[in-house]
mmCIF file of C-alpha atoms in Angstrom:
data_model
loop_
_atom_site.group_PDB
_atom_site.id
_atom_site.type_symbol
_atom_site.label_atom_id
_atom_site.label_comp_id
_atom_site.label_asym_id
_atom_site.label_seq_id
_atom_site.Cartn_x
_atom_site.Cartn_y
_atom_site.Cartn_z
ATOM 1 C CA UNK X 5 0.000 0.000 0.000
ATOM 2 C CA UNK X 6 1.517 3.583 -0.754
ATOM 3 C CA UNK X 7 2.321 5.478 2.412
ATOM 4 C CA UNK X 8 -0.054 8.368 1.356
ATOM 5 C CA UNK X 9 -2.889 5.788 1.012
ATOM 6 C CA UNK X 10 -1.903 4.010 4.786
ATOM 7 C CA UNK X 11 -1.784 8.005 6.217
ATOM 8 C CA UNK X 12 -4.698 9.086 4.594
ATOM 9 C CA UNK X 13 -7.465 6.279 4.929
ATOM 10 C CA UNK X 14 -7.094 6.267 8.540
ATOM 11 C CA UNK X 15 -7.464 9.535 8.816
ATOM 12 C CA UNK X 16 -10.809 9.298 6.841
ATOM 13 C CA UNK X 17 -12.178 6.847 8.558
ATOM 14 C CA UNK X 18 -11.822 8.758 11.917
ATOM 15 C CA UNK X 19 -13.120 11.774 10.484
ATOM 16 C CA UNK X 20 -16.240 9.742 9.239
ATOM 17 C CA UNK X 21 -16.769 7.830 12.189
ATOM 18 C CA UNK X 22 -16.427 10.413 14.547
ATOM 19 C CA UNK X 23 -19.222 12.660 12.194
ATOM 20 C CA UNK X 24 -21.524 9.839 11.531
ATOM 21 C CA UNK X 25 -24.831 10.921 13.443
ATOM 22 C CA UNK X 26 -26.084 8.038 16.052
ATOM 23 C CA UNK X 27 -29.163 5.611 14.858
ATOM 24 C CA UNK X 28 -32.577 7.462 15.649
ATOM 25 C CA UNK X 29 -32.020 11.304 15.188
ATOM 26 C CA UNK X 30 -33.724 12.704 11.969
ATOM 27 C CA UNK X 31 -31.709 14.214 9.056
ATOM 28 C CA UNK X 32 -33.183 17.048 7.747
ATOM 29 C CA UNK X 33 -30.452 17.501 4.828
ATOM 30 C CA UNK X 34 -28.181 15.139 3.392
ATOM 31 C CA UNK X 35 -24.762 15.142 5.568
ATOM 32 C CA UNK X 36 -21.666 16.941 3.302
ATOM 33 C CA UNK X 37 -18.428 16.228 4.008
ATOM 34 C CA UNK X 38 -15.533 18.212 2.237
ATOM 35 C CA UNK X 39 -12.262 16.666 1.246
ATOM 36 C CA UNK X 40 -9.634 19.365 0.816
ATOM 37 C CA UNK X 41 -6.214 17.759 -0.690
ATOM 38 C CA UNK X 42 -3.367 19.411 -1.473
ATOM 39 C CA UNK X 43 -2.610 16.957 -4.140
ATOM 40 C CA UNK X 44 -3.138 16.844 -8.150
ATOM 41 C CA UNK X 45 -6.526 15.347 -9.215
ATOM 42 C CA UNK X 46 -4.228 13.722 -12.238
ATOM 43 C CA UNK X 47 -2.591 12.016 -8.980
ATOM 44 C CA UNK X 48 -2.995 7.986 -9.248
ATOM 45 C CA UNK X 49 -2.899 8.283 -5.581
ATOM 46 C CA UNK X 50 -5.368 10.781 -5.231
ATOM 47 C CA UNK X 51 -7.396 9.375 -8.240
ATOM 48 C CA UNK X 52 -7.624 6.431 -6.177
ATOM 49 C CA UNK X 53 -8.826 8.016 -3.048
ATOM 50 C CA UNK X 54 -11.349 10.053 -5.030
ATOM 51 C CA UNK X 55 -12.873 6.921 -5.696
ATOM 52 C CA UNK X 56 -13.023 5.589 -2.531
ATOM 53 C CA UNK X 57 -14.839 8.963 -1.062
ATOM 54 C CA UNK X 58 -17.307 8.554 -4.195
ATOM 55 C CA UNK X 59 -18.360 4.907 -3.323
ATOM 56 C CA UNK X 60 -18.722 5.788 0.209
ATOM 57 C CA UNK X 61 -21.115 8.585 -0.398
ATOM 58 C CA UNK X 62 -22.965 6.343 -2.736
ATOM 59 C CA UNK X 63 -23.147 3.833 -0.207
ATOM 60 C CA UNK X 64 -24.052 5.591 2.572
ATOM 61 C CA UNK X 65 -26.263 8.427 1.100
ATOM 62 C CA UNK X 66 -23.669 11.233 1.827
ATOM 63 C CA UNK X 67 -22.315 14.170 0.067
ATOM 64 C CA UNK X 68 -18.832 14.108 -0.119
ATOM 65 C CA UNK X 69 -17.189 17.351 -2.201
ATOM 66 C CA UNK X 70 -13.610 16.752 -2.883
ATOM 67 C CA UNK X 71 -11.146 19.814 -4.306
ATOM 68 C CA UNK X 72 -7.542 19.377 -5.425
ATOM 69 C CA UNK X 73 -4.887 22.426 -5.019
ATOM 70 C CA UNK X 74 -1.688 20.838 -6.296
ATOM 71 C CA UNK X 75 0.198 21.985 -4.006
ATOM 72 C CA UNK X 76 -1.403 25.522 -3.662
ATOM 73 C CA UNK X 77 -1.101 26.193 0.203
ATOM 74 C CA UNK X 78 -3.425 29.097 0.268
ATOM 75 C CA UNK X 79 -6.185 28.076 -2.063
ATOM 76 C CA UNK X 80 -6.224 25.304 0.141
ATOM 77 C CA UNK X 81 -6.758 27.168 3.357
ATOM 78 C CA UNK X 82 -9.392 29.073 1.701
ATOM 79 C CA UNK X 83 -10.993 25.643 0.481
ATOM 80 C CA UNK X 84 -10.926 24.372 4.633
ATOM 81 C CA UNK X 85 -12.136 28.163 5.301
ATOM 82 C CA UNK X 86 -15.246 27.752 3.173
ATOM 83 C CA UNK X 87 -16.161 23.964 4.549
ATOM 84 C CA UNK X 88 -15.940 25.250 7.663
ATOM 85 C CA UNK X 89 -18.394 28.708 6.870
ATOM 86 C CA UNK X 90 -20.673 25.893 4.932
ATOM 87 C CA UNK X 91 -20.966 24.210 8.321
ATOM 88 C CA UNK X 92 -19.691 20.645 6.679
ATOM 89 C CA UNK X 93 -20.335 17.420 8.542
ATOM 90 C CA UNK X 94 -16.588 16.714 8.528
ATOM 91 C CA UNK X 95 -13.530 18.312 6.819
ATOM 92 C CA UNK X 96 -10.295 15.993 5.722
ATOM 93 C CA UNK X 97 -7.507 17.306 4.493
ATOM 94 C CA UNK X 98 -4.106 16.529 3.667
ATOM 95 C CA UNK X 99 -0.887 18.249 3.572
ATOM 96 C CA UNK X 100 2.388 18.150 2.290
ATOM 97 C CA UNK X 101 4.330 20.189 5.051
ATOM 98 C CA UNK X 102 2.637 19.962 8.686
ATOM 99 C CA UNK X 103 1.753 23.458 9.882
ATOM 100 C CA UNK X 104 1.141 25.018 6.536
ATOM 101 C CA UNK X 105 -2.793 25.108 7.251
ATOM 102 C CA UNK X 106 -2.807 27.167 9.858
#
């Protein structure tokens, strides 16, 4: 497995699990969850991921909106600033220097 894939997917799934509303409260809307990646969407590792979020919104009846910056540090703080202002269910993002987000 590539060591962006064994990073990332736990990651995701903690994200999800930890937004994933219990059994019994009513959903109004559908649940969107923004992935904000700070790789190329012509990525094979990214490609690969994109596919994963897709199935699991089509499995689970979720919205998942991805966006790719290729590297472009601010467009992808502005990307995590608008998730958050669009009140997302969850945000994931990735990054290739730690600390650059913030």
């Amino acid at each position: 497995m590539p060591k962006k894939l064994s990073l990332f997917l736990p990651i995701f799934a903690t994200v999800v699990a930890l937004s994933v509303p219990s059994a019994g409260f009513a959903q109004e809307a559908k649940p969107v969850y923004y992935w904000v990646s700070h790789g190329s969407p012509t990525d094979p590792v990214w490609t690969y991921f994109l596919q994963g979020a897709e199935q699991w919104a089509k499995d689970t009846g979720h919205d998942v909106r991805t966006s790719f910056h290729s590297g472009d540090v601010p467009s992808q703080q502005e990307a995590v600033r608008a998730a958050i202002s669009a009140k997302a269910r969850g945000i994931v993002t990735s990054t290739p220097d730690p600390g650059s987000l913030t």
